Amino acid sequence: MTVYNYTAIKEGTNELVKGKVEADDLREARAAVRQLGFTPTNITEEQAVKKEDKKKPTGKMPKLGLAEQIDFTSTLQILAAAGIPIIESLLFIENDAAKLKIRQVATELRRQIMNGGTFAGTVAKYPEQFGQVYIGLVRAGEDSGELEKTLDRLLELLNKQAAIKSKVIGTLMYPVFVILLAVFIVIVMLVFVFPVFKEMFDSMGMQLPWITRVLMEMGLFLKKNWYSIPIAFALIGAFINFLFRWKPSKWKIDEFSLKLPVLTDLIQYSNFANFIAVMQVAYDAGVPILECLYLSNMTLTNHTLETRVEEATLRVQQGQHLSAALRATRTMPKMILFMIATGEQSGRLGDMLGQATNYIDKQLDTIIDIMTKMIEPIMLIVIGSIVLVLAAALYLPLFASYMGM
């Protein structure tokens, strides 16, 4: 008998519990944890862990970005499909990978596996580098003896996440660029143009409009205290970063963003695209539905959606169907709920989750196209308003002087 350490969710609550069980293998250990009334989320062999801990690396394993995870997993999947053992596959990556970080990861993984560890067990020791979703799916694939298929599904999942990320970033790049360009133009006008007009306005000896006086004073201040410009940008950037990292403010932003037209759809579909994709991959790999929900919920970046899906997980633990539990949270689009319910009733949940993924991709493309078309006129209005204010500030005194002649 082998001793296994486990982390699990207590039924009826969202409480995490840890403990140890004795079993012959991982499958029996997982079953033993379920008999205790818990839903296992992480099970590791205690003896293997201790053995590996003796030879832990002195330095940290580098963290792989999404593109690097795709490169690493793609190469590993191709070699696994060719029937090459995991040790030899990692050795190939260690010697021939294009990026240094990928070679370092392969080196460390191979070293620990050669010391008696499993691939899933070794990967599980680096949650910051790989993420819980990656670890959970690899473990499920190794437990079921279908690591090759799981790597293929995982690669598809990573590519889908990269595509979604690219779509969202591509949509936001245009307005961000336009806003930064507008700010740059305003600063140039205030610092270099308005001070030049000041001498002319002073010689005219007339009362300037309030908007001209305000912008003139701002321009003179910025020209004299030029160092305040980068400091202001740094402070604004730090403040925005703080708002999105400090949990109370981030949670409020997440809640508020779900109330904005169009943006709500973008947030929902971009979040649930990853959620459903992970659920499909985990379900096809043979992961129990509760663990599928646990892994899928890790992909949600909106705290409000994450909290509501956690409520759905508790409902499933209490015996509700997945579709009914998700419907009660009122967060998921109705079409996706209908597909999940159909899959449950027909016994083809995996296929319907795949259909739901395709549906979300199409909807996301439509939403991004709508947002792109909306952003262009909005940006034109913003730029036009800025130009109008600057022009009015410069030419109103000239018009007043001309009218007074």
XYZ file of C-alpha atoms in Angstrom:
405
model
C 0.000 0.000 0.000
C 1.152 3.518 -0.832
C 0.391 6.684 1.126
C -1.235 9.467 -0.875
C -1.678 13.116 0.133
C -4.945 14.612 -1.043
C -6.608 18.010 -1.330
C -10.388 17.894 -1.741
C -13.620 19.892 -1.512
C -15.959 18.977 1.333
C -19.455 18.072 0.132
C -22.128 20.648 0.903
C -19.586 23.432 1.383
C -16.819 25.100 -0.565
C -14.251 24.210 2.109
C -10.913 22.717 1.085
C -9.653 19.801 3.177
C -6.315 17.997 3.178
C -5.360 14.558 4.395
C -3.787 11.190 3.637
C -5.145 7.839 2.419
C -3.550 4.478 1.695
C -4.179 2.792 -1.655
C -2.525 0.615 -4.286
C -2.692 3.246 -7.022
C -4.056 6.704 -7.855
C -7.449 5.349 -8.958
C -8.008 3.599 -5.626
C -6.785 6.692 -3.767
C -9.282 8.867 -5.640
C -12.082 6.407 -4.861
C -11.069 6.305 -1.184
C -11.242 10.101 -0.941
C -14.736 10.068 -2.485
C -15.839 7.460 0.063
C -14.890 9.960 2.758
C -17.479 12.345 1.300
C -14.942 14.618 -0.392
C -14.397 15.644 -4.030
C -10.662 15.217 -4.775
C -8.879 18.050 -6.570
C -5.248 16.996 -6.095
C -3.726 13.630 -5.132
C 0.008 12.982 -4.948
C 2.052 10.005 -3.845
C 3.766 10.905 -0.572
C 6.764 8.633 -1.024
C 7.419 9.884 -4.561
C 7.197 13.470 -3.438
C 9.658 12.917 -0.625
C 12.081 11.214 -2.953
C 11.898 14.033 -5.462
C 12.165 16.726 -2.795
C 15.644 15.504 -1.894
C 16.901 16.636 -5.275
C 14.880 19.740 -5.902
C 16.504 22.302 -8.176
C 18.411 25.086 -6.525
C 16.874 27.665 -8.862
C 13.267 28.215 -9.836
C 11.843 26.625 -12.944
C 11.082 29.422 -15.440
C 7.432 30.277 -15.970
C 6.165 29.511 -19.451
C 3.928 31.994 -21.220
C 0.933 30.816 -23.221
C 2.872 30.707 -26.503
C 5.714 28.775 -24.828
C 3.257 26.316 -23.270
C 1.841 25.724 -26.747
C 5.335 25.080 -28.183
C 6.249 22.728 -25.331
C 2.952 20.803 -25.402
C 2.906 20.619 -29.213
C 6.350 19.031 -29.380
C 5.527 16.663 -26.522
C 2.254 15.619 -28.176
C 3.908 14.931 -31.551
C 6.594 12.789 -29.930
C 4.037 10.967 -27.755
C 1.913 10.228 -30.849
C 5.015 8.721 -32.471
C 5.345 6.321 -29.521
C 8.453 7.926 -28.054
C 8.713 7.539 -24.236
C 8.344 10.650 -22.101
C 12.003 10.650 -20.983
C 13.285 10.595 -24.560
C 10.732 13.218 -25.595
C 11.888 15.575 -22.855
C 15.516 14.894 -23.801
C 14.744 15.911 -27.387
C 13.070 19.133 -26.207
C 15.981 19.780 -23.846
C 18.480 19.591 -26.708
C 16.544 21.055 -29.629
C 13.885 23.509 -28.371
C 14.309 26.986 -29.819
C 13.686 28.868 -26.565
C 15.933 28.644 -23.506
C 13.039 28.596 -21.016
C 11.473 25.563 -22.723
C 14.816 23.730 -22.640
C 15.198 24.528 -18.929
C 11.696 23.221 -18.172
C 12.353 20.001 -20.103
C 15.677 19.535 -18.303
C 14.126 19.827 -14.848
C 11.123 17.648 -15.655
C 13.315 14.916 -17.139
C 15.681 14.985 -14.169
C 12.890 14.546 -11.646
C 11.129 11.825 -13.642
C 14.396 9.890 -13.904
C 14.619 10.088 -10.097
C 11.375 8.144 -9.786
C 8.616 10.670 -10.326
C 5.727 10.556 -12.775
C 5.164 13.180 -15.442
C 1.879 14.334 -13.869
C 3.354 14.278 -10.358
C 6.371 16.332 -11.436
C 4.284 18.883 -13.320
C 2.008 19.172 -10.258
C 4.948 20.504 -8.251
C 5.013 23.645 -10.405
C 1.511 25.172 -10.338
C 2.844 28.692 -10.935
C 4.629 27.561 -14.100
C 1.899 25.392 -15.636
C -1.365 26.341 -13.887
C -3.896 24.119 -12.135
C -5.879 23.448 -15.319
C -2.809 22.100 -17.133
C -1.847 20.003 -14.112
C -5.365 18.621 -13.632
C -5.741 17.556 -17.253
C -2.285 15.951 -17.421
C -3.059 14.036 -14.221
C -6.389 12.854 -15.636
C -4.707 11.720 -18.848
C -1.995 9.822 -16.995
C -4.512 8.203 -14.618
C -6.658 7.030 -17.534
C -3.681 5.841 -19.589
C -4.540 8.303 -22.371
C -1.809 10.880 -21.909
C -1.260 11.168 -25.672
C -4.942 12.011 -26.314
C -4.998 14.372 -23.347
C -1.961 16.242 -24.669
C -3.754 16.588 -27.996
C -6.861 17.960 -26.258
C -4.710 20.206 -24.078
C -2.919 21.587 -27.128
C -6.278 22.356 -28.748
C -7.368 24.092 -25.548
C -4.203 26.215 -25.360
C -4.549 27.230 -29.005
C -8.171 28.220 -28.388
C -7.175 30.316 -25.357
C -4.455 32.005 -27.421
C -6.983 32.768 -30.191
C -9.474 34.272 -27.716
C -6.744 36.346 -26.071
C -5.591 37.592 -29.466
C -9.149 38.578 -30.449
C -9.789 40.521 -27.255
C -6.393 42.276 -27.321
C -6.837 43.100 -31.014
C -10.205 44.698 -30.252
C -8.786 46.841 -27.437
C -5.556 47.883 -29.178
C -7.213 50.385 -31.522
C -9.005 52.486 -28.872
C -5.969 52.368 -26.581
C -3.708 53.564 -29.409
C -6.116 56.364 -30.325
C -6.423 57.504 -26.700
C -2.640 57.564 -26.233
C -2.236 59.458 -29.499
C -4.850 61.995 -28.379
C -3.097 62.486 -25.037
C 0.232 62.992 -26.836
C -1.282 65.603 -29.168
C -2.871 67.472 -26.243
C 0.433 67.551 -24.343
C 2.308 68.825 -27.418
C -0.292 71.558 -27.964
C -0.259 72.637 -24.318
C 3.530 72.650 -23.942
C 4.652 74.062 -27.309
C 1.720 75.851 -28.975
C -0.237 77.633 -26.228
C 2.819 79.390 -24.664
C 3.641 80.862 -28.119
C 0.178 82.425 -28.350
C 0.449 83.840 -24.826
C 2.734 86.712 -25.877
C 0.369 87.659 -28.693
C -2.685 87.594 -26.401
C -0.858 89.651 -23.762
C 0.005 92.323 -26.355
C -3.687 92.531 -27.284
C -4.499 93.456 -23.659
C -7.896 91.753 -23.707
C -9.797 89.512 -21.315
C -9.289 85.924 -22.386
C -12.114 83.336 -22.286
C -11.961 80.969 -19.316
C -11.130 77.939 -21.439
C -8.159 79.742 -22.981
C -6.899 80.882 -19.563
C -7.172 77.372 -18.107
C -5.350 75.667 -20.986
C -2.752 78.465 -21.111
C -1.939 78.040 -17.425
C -1.759 74.260 -17.849
C 0.625 74.654 -20.778
C 2.900 77.057 -18.879
C 2.937 74.776 -15.852
C 3.802 71.685 -17.912
C 6.510 73.557 -19.817
C 8.110 74.745 -16.589
C 7.647 71.448 -14.744
C 8.149 69.021 -17.653
C 9.215 66.232 -15.298
C 5.674 66.127 -13.918
C 4.442 64.560 -17.194
C 6.210 61.162 -16.856
C 5.500 61.208 -13.107
C 1.794 61.766 -13.797
C 1.742 58.888 -16.328
C 3.533 56.609 -13.844
C 1.115 57.507 -11.047
C -1.929 56.989 -13.268
C -0.560 53.626 -14.455
C 0.184 52.547 -10.890
C -3.275 53.617 -9.738
C -5.021 51.702 -12.534
C -2.851 48.658 -11.811
C -3.761 48.947 -8.115
C -7.486 49.143 -8.910
C -7.343 45.938 -10.947
C -5.169 44.070 -8.436
C -6.733 45.113 -5.126
C -9.522 42.589 -4.617
C -12.295 44.904 -3.312
C -11.881 47.365 -6.198
C -11.421 44.607 -8.801
C -14.576 42.853 -7.613
C -16.530 46.107 -7.930
C -15.122 46.682 -11.432
C -16.004 43.104 -12.412
C -19.548 43.554 -11.134
C -20.011 46.927 -12.833
C -18.573 45.747 -16.168
C -21.327 43.111 -16.417
C -23.914 45.914 -16.471
C -22.513 47.726 -19.513
C -24.143 47.068 -22.912
C -22.046 45.125 -25.467
C -19.107 44.968 -23.040
C -21.168 42.547 -20.923
C -21.457 40.150 -23.866
C -17.727 40.395 -24.593
C -16.824 39.610 -20.970
C -19.334 36.759 -20.676
C -18.450 35.027 -23.940
C -14.676 35.494 -23.555
C -14.851 34.015 -20.036
C -17.193 31.160 -20.907
C -15.225 30.342 -24.072
C -12.327 29.192 -21.879
C -14.721 27.728 -19.293
C -16.582 25.479 -21.753
C -13.392 24.552 -23.628
C -11.723 23.350 -20.406
C -14.875 21.498 -19.370
C -15.020 19.709 -22.710
C -11.367 18.668 -22.600
C -11.608 17.528 -18.959
C -14.878 15.645 -19.539
C -13.490 13.868 -22.621
C -10.428 12.905 -20.545
C -12.693 11.120 -18.066
C -12.543 13.680 -15.262
C -15.651 13.598 -12.966
C -18.089 16.438 -13.551
C -17.357 18.141 -10.219
C -13.654 18.228 -10.962
C -14.478 19.490 -14.468
C -16.307 22.405 -12.852
C -13.419 23.006 -10.445
C -10.866 23.143 -13.280
C -13.128 25.198 -15.560
C -13.830 27.748 -12.846
C -10.098 28.486 -12.623
C -10.203 29.990 -16.112
C -12.769 32.668 -15.206
C -11.198 36.105 -14.793
C -14.379 37.921 -13.736
C -14.944 37.545 -9.989
C -18.736 37.867 -10.236
C -18.942 35.049 -12.782
C -16.500 32.968 -10.747
C -18.573 33.356 -7.569
C -21.805 32.385 -9.326
C -20.227 29.313 -10.923
C -18.952 28.294 -7.475
C -22.590 28.407 -6.354
C -23.472 26.137 -9.285
C -20.718 23.724 -8.215
C -22.282 23.474 -4.752
C -25.668 22.767 -6.351
C -24.143 19.950 -8.420
C -22.562 18.542 -5.243
C -26.035 18.508 -3.723
C -27.383 16.432 -6.613
C -28.658 18.950 -9.165
C -28.049 18.466 -12.869
C -25.273 20.581 -14.327
C -27.593 22.533 -16.641
C -30.085 23.262 -13.830
C -27.306 24.398 -11.479
C -25.801 26.737 -14.090
C -29.233 28.075 -15.059
C -29.935 29.028 -11.433
C -26.898 31.350 -11.414
C -28.296 33.396 -14.350
C -24.865 34.044 -15.806
C -24.510 31.699 -18.784
C -26.145 32.400 -22.185
C -29.377 30.445 -22.707
C -28.206 28.696 -25.870
C -25.225 27.189 -24.045
C -27.488 26.052 -21.192
C -29.818 24.434 -23.727
C -26.906 22.566 -25.332
C -25.654 21.328 -21.951
C -29.161 20.179 -20.962
C -29.531 18.366 -24.303
C -26.168 16.684 -23.806
C -27.133 15.515 -20.325
C -30.455 14.093 -21.511
C -28.989 12.331 -24.538
C -25.817 11.107 -22.841
C -23.682 13.076 -25.321
C -22.483 15.855 -23.030
C -18.961 15.851 -24.489
C -20.266 16.340 -28.045
C -22.648 19.101 -26.973
C -19.870 20.885 -25.090
C -17.914 20.833 -28.353
C -20.921 22.346 -30.154
C -21.209 24.964 -27.402
C -17.541 25.868 -27.898
C -18.106 26.423 -31.626
C -21.214 28.503 -30.889
C -19.295 30.706 -28.430
C -16.500 31.244 -30.970
C -19.008 32.472 -33.562
C -20.752 34.725 -31.056
C -17.425 36.136 -29.895
C -16.471 36.963 -33.495
C -19.819 38.716 -33.970
C -19.450 40.721 -30.736
C -15.903 41.783 -31.595
C -17.020 42.842 -35.076
C -19.848 44.934 -33.570
C -17.501 46.512 -31.029
C -14.955 47.340 -33.731
C -17.628 49.090 -35.790
C -18.843 50.985 -32.709
C -15.372 52.015 -31.576
C -14.454 53.777 -34.829
C -17.178 56.482 -34.684
C -16.727 56.841 -30.919
C -13.016 57.478 -31.386
C -13.762 59.989 -34.147
C -16.109 61.832 -31.782
C -13.472 61.823 -29.020
C -10.703 63.104 -31.311
C -13.043 65.648 -32.867
C -14.083 66.937 -29.437
C -10.462 67.337 -28.359
C -9.577 69.206 -31.551
C -12.673 71.403 -31.144
C -11.759 72.348 -27.552
C -8.153 73.168 -28.461
C -9.185 75.155 -31.535
C -11.842 77.054 -29.580
C -9.322 77.951 -26.870
C -6.926 79.400 -29.454
C -9.340 81.138 -31.800
C -12.019 82.515 -29.476
C -9.746 85.424 -28.388
C -8.962 86.178 -32.046
C -12.641 86.180 -32.959
C -13.428 88.424 -29.953
C -10.669 90.820 -31.012
C -11.945 90.892 -34.582
C -15.519 91.526 -33.462
C -14.345 94.348 -31.183
C -12.580 96.207 -33.986
